[in-house]
Coordinates of C-alpha atoms in Angstrom, one line a residue:
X6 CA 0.0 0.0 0.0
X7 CA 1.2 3.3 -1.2
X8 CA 0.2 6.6 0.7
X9 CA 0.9 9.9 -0.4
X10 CA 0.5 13.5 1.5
X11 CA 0.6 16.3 -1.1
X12 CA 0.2 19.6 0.5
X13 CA 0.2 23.2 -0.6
X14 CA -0.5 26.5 -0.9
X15 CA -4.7 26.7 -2.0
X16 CA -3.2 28.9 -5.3
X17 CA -0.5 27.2 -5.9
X18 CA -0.5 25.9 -9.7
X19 CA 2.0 23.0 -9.3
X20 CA -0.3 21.9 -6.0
X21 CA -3.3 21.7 -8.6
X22 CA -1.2 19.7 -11.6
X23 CA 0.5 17.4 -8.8
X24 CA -3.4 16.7 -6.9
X25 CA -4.7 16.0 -10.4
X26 CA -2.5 13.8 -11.0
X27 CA -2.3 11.9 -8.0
X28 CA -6.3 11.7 -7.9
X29 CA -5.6 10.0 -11.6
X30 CA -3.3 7.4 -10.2
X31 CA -5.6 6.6 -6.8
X32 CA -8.8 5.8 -9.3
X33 CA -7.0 3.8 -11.7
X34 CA -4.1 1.7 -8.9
X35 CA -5.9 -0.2 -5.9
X36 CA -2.7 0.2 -3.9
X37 CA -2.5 4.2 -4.3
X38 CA -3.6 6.3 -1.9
X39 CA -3.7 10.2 -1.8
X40 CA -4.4 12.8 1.2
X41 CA -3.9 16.4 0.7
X42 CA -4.0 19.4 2.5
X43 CA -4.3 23.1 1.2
X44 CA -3.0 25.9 3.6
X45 CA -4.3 29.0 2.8
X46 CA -1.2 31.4 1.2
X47 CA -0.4 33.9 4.4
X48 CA -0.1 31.1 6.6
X49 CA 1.5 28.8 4.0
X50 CA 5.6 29.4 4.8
X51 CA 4.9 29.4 8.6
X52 CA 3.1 25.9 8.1
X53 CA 5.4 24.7 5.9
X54 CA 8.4 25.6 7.9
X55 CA 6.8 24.4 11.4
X56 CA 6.3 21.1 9.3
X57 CA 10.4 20.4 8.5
X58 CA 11.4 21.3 11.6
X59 CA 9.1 18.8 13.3
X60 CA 10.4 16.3 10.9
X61 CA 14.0 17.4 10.3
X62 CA 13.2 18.0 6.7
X63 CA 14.5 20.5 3.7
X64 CA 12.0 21.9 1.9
X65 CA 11.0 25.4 0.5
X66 CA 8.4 25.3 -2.3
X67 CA 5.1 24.3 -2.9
X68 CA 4.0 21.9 -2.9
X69 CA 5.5 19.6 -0.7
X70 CA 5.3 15.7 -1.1
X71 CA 6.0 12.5 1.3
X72 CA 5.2 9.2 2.0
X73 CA 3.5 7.5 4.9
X74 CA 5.1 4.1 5.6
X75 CA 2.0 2.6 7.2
X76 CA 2.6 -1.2 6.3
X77 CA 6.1 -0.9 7.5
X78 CA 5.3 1.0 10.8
X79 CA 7.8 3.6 10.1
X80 CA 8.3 8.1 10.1
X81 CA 7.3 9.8 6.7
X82 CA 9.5 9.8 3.9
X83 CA 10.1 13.3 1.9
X84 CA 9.9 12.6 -1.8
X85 CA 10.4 16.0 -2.5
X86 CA 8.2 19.1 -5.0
X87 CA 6.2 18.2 -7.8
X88 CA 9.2 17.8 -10.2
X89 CA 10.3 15.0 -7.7
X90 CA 6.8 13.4 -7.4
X91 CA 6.3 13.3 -11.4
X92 CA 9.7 11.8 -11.8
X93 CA 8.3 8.8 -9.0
X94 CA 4.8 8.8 -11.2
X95 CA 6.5 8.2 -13.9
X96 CA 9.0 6.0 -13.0
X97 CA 7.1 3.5 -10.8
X98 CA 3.9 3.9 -12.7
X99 CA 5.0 5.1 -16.1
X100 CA 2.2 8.0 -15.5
X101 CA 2.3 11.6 -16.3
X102 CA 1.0 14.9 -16.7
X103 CA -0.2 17.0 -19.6
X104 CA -1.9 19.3 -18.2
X105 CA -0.8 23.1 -19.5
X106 CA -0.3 26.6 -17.8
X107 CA -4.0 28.4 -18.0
X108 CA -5.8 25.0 -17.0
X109 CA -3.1 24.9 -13.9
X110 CA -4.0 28.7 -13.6
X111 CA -7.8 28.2 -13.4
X112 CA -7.5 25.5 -10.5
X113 CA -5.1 26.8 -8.5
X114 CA -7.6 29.7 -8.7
X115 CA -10.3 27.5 -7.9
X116 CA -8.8 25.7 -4.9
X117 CA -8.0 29.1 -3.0
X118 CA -11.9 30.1 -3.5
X119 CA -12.6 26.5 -2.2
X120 CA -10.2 26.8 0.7
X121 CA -11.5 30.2 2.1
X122 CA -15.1 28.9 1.6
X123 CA -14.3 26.1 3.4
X124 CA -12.4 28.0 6.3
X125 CA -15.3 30.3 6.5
X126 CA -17.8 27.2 7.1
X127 CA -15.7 26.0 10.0
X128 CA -15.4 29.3 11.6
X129 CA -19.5 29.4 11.3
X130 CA -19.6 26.1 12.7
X131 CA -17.6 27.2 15.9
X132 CA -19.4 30.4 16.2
X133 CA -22.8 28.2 16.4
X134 CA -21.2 25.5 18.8
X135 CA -20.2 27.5 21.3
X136 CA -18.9 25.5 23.7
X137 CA -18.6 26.4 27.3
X138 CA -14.9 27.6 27.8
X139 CA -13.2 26.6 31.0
X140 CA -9.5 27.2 32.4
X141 CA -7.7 25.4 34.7
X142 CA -4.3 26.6 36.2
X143 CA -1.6 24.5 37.7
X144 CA -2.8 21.9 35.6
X145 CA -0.3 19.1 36.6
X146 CA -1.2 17.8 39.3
X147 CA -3.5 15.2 40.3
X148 CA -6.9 17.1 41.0
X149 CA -6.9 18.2 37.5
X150 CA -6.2 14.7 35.9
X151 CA -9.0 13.3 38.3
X152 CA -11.6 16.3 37.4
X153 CA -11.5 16.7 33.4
X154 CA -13.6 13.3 33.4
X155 CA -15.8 14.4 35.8
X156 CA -16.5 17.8 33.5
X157 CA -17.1 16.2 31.3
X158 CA -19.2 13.4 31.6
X159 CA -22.6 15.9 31.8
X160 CA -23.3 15.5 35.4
X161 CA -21.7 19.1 36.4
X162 CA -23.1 21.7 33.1
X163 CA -25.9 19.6 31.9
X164 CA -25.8 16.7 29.4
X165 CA -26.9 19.7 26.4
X166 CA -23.6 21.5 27.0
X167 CA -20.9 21.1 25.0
X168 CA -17.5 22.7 27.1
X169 CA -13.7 23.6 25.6
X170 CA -11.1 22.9 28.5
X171 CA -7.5 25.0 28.2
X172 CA -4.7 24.3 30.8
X173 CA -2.1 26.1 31.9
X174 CA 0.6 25.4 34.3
X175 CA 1.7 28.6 36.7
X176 CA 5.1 28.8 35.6
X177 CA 3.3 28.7 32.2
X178 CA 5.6 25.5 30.8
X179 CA 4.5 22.4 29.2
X180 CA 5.5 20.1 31.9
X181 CA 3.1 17.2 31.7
X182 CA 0.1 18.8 30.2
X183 CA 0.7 17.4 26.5
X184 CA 0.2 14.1 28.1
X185 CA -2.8 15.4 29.8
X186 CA -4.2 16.9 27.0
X187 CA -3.8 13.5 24.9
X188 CA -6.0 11.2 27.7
X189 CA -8.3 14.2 27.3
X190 CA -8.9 13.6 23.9
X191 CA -8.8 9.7 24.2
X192 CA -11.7 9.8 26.7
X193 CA -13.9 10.7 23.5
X194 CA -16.0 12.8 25.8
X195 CA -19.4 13.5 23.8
X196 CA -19.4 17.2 25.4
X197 CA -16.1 17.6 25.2
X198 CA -15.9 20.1 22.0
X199 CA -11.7 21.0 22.8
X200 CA -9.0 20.2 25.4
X201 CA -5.8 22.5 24.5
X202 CA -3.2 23.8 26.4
X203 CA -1.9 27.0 26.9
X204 CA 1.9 28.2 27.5
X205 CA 1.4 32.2 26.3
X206 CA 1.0 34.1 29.2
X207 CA -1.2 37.1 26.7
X208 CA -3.6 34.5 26.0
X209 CA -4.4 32.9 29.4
X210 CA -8.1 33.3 30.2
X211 CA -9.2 34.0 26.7
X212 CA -13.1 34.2 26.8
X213 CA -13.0 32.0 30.1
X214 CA -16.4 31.5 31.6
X215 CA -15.0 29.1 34.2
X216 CA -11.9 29.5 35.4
X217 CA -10.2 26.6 38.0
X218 CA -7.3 28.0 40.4
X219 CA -5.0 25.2 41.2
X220 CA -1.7 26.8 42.6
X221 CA -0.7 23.9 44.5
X222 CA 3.3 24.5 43.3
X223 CA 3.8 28.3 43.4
X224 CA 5.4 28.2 46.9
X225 CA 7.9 25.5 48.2
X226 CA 6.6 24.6 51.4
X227 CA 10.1 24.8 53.0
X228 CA 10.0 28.5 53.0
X229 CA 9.0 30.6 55.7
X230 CA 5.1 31.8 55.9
X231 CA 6.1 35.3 54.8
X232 CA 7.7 34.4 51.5
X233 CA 5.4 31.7 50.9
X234 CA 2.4 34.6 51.0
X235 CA 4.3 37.2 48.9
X236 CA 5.1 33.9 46.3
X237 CA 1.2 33.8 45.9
X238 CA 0.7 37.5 45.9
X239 CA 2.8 37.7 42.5
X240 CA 1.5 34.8 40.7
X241 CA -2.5 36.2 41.9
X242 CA -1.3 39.6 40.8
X243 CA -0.6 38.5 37.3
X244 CA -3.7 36.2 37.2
X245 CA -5.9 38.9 38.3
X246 CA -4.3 41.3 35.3
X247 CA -5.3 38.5 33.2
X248 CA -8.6 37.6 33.8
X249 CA -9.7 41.0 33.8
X250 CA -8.2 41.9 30.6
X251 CA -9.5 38.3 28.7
X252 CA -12.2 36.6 30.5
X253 CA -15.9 36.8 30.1
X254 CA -17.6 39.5 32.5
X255 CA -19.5 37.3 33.7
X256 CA -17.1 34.5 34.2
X257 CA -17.3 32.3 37.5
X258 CA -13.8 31.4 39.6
X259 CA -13.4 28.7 42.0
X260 CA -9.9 28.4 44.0
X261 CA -9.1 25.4 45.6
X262 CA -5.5 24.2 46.6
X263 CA -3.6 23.6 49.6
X264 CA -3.0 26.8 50.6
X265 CA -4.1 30.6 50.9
X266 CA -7.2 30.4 49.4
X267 CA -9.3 32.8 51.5
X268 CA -6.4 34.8 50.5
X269 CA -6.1 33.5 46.3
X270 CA -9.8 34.7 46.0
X271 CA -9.2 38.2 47.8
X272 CA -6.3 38.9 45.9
X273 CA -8.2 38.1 42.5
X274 CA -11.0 40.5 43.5
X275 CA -9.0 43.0 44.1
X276 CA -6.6 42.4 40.8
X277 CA -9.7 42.1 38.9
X278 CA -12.3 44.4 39.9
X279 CA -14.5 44.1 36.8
X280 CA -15.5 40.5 37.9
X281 CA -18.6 40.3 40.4
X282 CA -16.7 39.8 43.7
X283 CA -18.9 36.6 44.8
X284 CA -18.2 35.1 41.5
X285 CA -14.8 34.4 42.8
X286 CA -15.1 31.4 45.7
X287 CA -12.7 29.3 48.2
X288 CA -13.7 25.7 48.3
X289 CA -13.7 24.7 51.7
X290 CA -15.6 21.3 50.8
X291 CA -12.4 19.2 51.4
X292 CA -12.6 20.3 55.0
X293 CA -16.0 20.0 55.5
X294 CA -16.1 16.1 54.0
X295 CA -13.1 14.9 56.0
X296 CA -15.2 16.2 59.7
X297 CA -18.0 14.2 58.0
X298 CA -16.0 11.5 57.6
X299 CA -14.5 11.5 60.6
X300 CA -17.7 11.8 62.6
X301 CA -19.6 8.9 60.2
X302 CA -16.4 6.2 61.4
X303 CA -17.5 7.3 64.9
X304 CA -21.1 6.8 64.3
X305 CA -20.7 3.7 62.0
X306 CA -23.2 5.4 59.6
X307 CA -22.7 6.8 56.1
X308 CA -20.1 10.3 55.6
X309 CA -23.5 11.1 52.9
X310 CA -26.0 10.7 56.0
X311 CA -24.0 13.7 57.6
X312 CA -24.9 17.2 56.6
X313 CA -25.1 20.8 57.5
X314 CA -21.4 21.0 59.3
X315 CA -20.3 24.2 59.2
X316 CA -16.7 25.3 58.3
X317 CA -16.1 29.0 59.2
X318 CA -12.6 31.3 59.2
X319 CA -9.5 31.0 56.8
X320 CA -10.1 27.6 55.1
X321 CA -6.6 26.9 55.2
X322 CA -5.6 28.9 58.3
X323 CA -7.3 29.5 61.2
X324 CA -10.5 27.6 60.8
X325 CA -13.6 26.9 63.3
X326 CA -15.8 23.7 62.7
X327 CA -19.0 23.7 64.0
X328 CA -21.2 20.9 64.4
X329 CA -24.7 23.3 66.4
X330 CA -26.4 22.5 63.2
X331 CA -24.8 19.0 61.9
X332 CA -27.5 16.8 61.7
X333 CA -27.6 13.0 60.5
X334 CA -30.5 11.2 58.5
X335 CA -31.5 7.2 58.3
X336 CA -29.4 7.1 61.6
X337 CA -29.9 3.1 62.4
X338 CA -31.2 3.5 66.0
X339 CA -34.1 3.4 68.4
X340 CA -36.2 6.0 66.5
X341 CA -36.9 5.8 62.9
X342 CA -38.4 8.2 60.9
X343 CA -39.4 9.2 57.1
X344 CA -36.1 9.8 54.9
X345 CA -36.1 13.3 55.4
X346 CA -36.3 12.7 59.6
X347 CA -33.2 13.7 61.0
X348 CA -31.0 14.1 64.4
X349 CA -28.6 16.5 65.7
X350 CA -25.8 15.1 65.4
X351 CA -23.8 15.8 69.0
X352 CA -27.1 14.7 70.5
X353 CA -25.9 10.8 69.3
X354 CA -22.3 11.4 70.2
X355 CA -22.2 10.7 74.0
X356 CA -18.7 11.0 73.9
X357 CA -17.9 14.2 74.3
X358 CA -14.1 14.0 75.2
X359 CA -13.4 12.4 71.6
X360 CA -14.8 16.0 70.1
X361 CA -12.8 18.1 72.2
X362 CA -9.9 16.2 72.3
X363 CA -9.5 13.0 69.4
X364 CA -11.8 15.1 66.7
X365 CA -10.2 18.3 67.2
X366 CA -6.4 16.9 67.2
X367 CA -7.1 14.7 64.4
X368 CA -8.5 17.7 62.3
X369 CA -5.7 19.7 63.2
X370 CA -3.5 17.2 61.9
X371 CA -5.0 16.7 58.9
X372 CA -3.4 18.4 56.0
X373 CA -4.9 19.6 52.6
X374 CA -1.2 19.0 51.2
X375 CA -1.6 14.9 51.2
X376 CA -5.4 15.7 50.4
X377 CA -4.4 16.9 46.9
X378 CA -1.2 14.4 46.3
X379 CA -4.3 12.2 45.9
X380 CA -6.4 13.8 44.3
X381 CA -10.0 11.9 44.0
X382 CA -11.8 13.7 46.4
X383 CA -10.1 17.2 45.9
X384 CA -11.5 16.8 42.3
X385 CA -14.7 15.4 43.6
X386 CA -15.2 18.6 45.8
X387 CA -14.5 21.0 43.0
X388 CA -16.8 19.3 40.7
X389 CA -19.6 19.1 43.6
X390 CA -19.5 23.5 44.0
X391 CA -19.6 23.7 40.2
X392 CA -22.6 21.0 39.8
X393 CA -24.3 23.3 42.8
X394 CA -23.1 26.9 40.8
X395 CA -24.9 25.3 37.8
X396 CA -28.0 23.4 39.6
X397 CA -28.9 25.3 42.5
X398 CA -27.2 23.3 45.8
X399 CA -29.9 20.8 47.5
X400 CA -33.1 22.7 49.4
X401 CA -32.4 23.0 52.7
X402 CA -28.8 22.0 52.9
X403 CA -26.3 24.0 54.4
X404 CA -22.7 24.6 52.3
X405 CA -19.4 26.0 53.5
X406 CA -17.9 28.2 51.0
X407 CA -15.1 31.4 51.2
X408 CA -17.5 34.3 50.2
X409 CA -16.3 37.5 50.4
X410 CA -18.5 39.5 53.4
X411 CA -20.9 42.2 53.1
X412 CA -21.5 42.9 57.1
X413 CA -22.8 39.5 57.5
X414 CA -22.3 37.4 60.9
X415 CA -20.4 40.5 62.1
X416 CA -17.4 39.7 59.4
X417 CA -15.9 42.8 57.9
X418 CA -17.3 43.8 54.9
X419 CA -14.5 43.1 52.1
X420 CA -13.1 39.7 53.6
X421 CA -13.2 36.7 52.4
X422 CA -14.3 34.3 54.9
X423 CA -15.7 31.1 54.7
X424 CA -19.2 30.4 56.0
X425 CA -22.6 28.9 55.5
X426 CA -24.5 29.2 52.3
X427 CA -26.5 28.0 49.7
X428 CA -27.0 28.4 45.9
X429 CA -30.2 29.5 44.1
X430 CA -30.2 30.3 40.3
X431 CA -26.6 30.2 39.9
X432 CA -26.2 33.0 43.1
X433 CA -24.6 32.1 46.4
X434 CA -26.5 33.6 49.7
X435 CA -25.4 33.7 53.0
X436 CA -27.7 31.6 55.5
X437 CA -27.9 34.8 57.7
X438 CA -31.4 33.2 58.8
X439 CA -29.4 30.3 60.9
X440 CA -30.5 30.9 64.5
X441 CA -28.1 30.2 67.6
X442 CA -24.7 30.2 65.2
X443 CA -22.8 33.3 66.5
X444 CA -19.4 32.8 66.9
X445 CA -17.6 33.9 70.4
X446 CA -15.8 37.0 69.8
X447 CA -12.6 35.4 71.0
X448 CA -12.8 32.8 67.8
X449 CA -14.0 35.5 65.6
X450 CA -11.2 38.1 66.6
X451 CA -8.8 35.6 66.4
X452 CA -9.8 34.1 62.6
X453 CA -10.1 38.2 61.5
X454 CA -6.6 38.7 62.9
X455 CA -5.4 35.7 60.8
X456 CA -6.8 36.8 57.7
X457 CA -6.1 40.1 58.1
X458 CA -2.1 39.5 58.7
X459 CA -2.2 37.3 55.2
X460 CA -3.2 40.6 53.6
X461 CA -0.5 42.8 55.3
X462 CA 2.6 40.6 54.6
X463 CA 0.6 40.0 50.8
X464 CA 0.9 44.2 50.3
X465 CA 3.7 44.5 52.0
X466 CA 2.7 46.5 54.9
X467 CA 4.1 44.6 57.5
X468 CA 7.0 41.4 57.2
X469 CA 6.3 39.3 59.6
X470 CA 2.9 37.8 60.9
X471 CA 1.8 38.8 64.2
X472 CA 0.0 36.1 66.5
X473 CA -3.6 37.1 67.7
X474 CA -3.2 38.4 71.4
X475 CA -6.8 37.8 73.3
X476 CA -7.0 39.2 76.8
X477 CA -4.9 37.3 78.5
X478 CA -3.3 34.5 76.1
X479 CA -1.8 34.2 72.6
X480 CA -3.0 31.9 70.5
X481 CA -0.7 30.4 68.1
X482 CA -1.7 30.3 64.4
X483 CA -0.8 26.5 64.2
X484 CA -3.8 26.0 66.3
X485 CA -6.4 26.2 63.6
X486 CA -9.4 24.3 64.2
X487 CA -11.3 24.8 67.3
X488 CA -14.5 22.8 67.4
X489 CA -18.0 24.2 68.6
X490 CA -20.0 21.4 70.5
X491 CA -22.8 23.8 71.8
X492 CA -25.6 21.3 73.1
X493 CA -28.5 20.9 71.4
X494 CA -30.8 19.2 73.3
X495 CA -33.8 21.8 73.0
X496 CA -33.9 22.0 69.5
X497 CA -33.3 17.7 68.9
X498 CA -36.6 18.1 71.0
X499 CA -38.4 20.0 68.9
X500 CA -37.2 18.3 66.3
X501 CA -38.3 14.8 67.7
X502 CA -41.6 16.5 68.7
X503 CA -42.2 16.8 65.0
X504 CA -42.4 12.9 64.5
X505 CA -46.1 13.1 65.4
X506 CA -47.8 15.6 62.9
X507 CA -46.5 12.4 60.6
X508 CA -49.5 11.0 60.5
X509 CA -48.3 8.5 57.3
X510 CA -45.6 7.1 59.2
X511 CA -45.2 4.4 61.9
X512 CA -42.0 4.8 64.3
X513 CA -40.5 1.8 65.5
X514 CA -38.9 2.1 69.1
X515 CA -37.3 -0.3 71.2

């Protein structure tokens, strides 16, 4: 089997004679097989060059002829220009050409009218496609090769939306991404119009409607605090320059990572001021489903079971977990219920020495570092928020989320801070309705401090972070979760009290 590439300029006359001739050959020789390919004449020489230097080939003119060496497994083979190509036609297959100037002249002419009318219907195509455009930094690690299947696979934008997914690492290399890119493309993804990658810093966040913050390798975690903060400050401040100058007004961010994010997402509101500030969002999901987990192995009942714990503070720094409104449904107990019957959850845990002491050191302990090494559930998370930005999050569940503050729960309007909400019509809103979740003004001081001293040493305005000072103790920063355990014995009551106006239902007790 004998297969031939001819390509060329679209008005190129010898192109025309040599494609005419090598169509002549394929209809008339079972073993002869022709692809061309017409560039179209101002991009012709770049192609053309990019082409030999990719195969360490010597060629100047169109058109430009080789051979693929598919029965023998092998690279191309130049043959050469047309001169060289009607040499091998007539040679091998003792074929030639007759055609004369103006007929070579009137194709050529033909082909470039073809070629731009063609271009033209591809560009029309794209324009009517429209594929949902999302961008995800620091693109090598192992949350993003876990979540570009789960984009894609119709359960996060709808099974009608078709998306285009460009990576980019932060030092703006290749790195691994070509290999990334390639699984992309072999998952075959119905939805998935495009996966490309991106290594121009001017064209980062072209268009982006979504945009994915993964800087999991700007700062080496060997350095101190300080230069790990002003490491993030840089790579935020370029970002932020970025997306405001290409992305789509309206476009939504999500920052997730092992660091700084409360931080990452103040930073890009402030770097990019045309984007709606609570379009940009800290994922603090990661937390939140490790306590859930955590509190299911105590309970021996499903981590999905557990819902409505509450993650407030710096997600990644000084961080307050409380459980007042963690409640847990299909509990296997004494008292049954209908499947949306549930039970405060520190009301079932009658050890309350493994909360203060086990929970709280083991959540302390816990680092979103090994979290994203893995990468499964950090890409689970991510996915999650997006499915709930998209959806609308589930009625009457509570979500923890870094939302910068307008005044509510007594934050400082301006901060990021991560705290109860939900999601309606693609719009995040603070539960300020919760009843009994104030915060002591001890934790709350102590979590604004913390914030707060990120943003100094990020501008500059002071070099060295200051630990909070209460009244009468300093608490360290490394102490970062404190756990609130408030009883709630009154409201389980009420809550209990409910069963009756059930009338449907029987309740099985021991």
């Amino acid at each position: 089997m004998a297969k031939f590439v001819i390509a060329g300029s679209a008005n190129c006359p010898y192109f025309a004679k040599a494609e005419l001739l090598a169509d002549y050959l394929q209809k008339n020789l079972p073993d002869f097989q022709v692809h061309k390919i017409t560039q179209h004449p101002d991009v012709w020489e770049k192609w053309l060059q990019d082409l030999c230097e990719k195969n360490n080939w010597k060629h100047k003119r169109s058109p430009i002829i080789w051979r693929e060496l598919l029965d023998r497994g092998g690279k191309s083979l130049l043959l050469g220009g047309f001169n060289d190509f009607l040499e091998h036609a007539e040679l091998y297959y003792n074929m030639s050409s007759k055609m004369i100037t103006e007929e070579m002249m009137l194709i050529s002419g033909e082909n470039l009218k073809t070629h731009i009318e063609i271009e033209q219907e591809q560009e029309d195509l794209k324009k009517e496609i429209n594929p949902l455009k999302i961008w995800i930094t620091g693109a090598s690690c192992r949350t993003c090769y876990n979540l570009i299947p789960l984009l894609v696979n119709g359960e996060v934008f709808g099974m009608k939306e078709e998306i285009s997914i460009h990576l980019l690492n932060n030092n703006f290399e290749e790195d691994d991404l070509d290999s990334i890119v390639m699984e992309g493309q072999d998952l075959a993804a119905p939805l998935l119009w495009n996966i490309s990658m991106c290594t121009v810093k001017e064209e980062a966040f072209l268009e982006a409607e979504v945009i994915i913050i993964l800087a999991d390798d700007v700062e080496a975690e060997s350095e101190s605090l300080e230069n790990r903060i002003k490491a993030r400050y840089s790579l935020c401040q370029l970002y932020g320059s970025l997306i405001e100058k290409n992305a789509h007004r309206s476009v939504k961010v999500i920052v997730a990572g092992k660091t700084f994010l409360n931080l990452t997402s103040s930073l890009l509101i402030t770097f990019a001021p045309s984007i709606y500030p609570r379009n940009v969002i800290a994922v603090a999901m990661m937390i939140e489903n490790e306590a859930k987990a955590m509190l299911a192995r105590k309970l021996k009942t499903p981590a999905n079971d557990i819902k409505d714990v509450i993650i407030w503070g710096n997600i990644t720094g000084s961080r307050y977990i409380d459980l007042r409104k963690a409640k847990v449904f299909r509990y296997n107990s004494a008292i049954w219920g209908p499947p949306n019957f549930s039970r405060f959850l520190l009301n079932l845990i009658f050890d309350g020495e493994w909360v203060t002491k086990e929970f709280e050191a083991a959540l302390n302990l816990w680092s979103l570092t090994e979290y994203f090494k893995r990468g499964i559930s950090s890409a689970h998370c991510i996915a999650t928020i997006l499915k709930f930005w998209y959806h609308s999050s589930p009625p009457g569940e509570i979500i923890s989320l870094g939302l910068i503050s307008e005044g509510e729960f007594g934050i400082p309007e301006g901060m990021v801070f991560s705290m109860p909400v939900t999601c309606e019509n693609g719009i995040w809103y603070p539960c300020v309705n919760l009843t009994e979740t104030e915060l002591a003004e001890d934790v709350k001081g102590a979590i604004i401090h913390d914030l707060e001293q990120e943003k100094l040493i990020a501008f500059g305005e002071v070099l060295a972070y200051q630990p909070y000072v209460p009244v009468a103790e300093i608490i360290p920063r490394e102490n970062r979760v404190r756990i609130q355990i408030d009883d709630n014995e009154e409201e389980d009551q009420r809550e209990q009290s409910d069963i009756s106006h059930h009338s449907n239902q029987e309740f099985l007790t021991d």
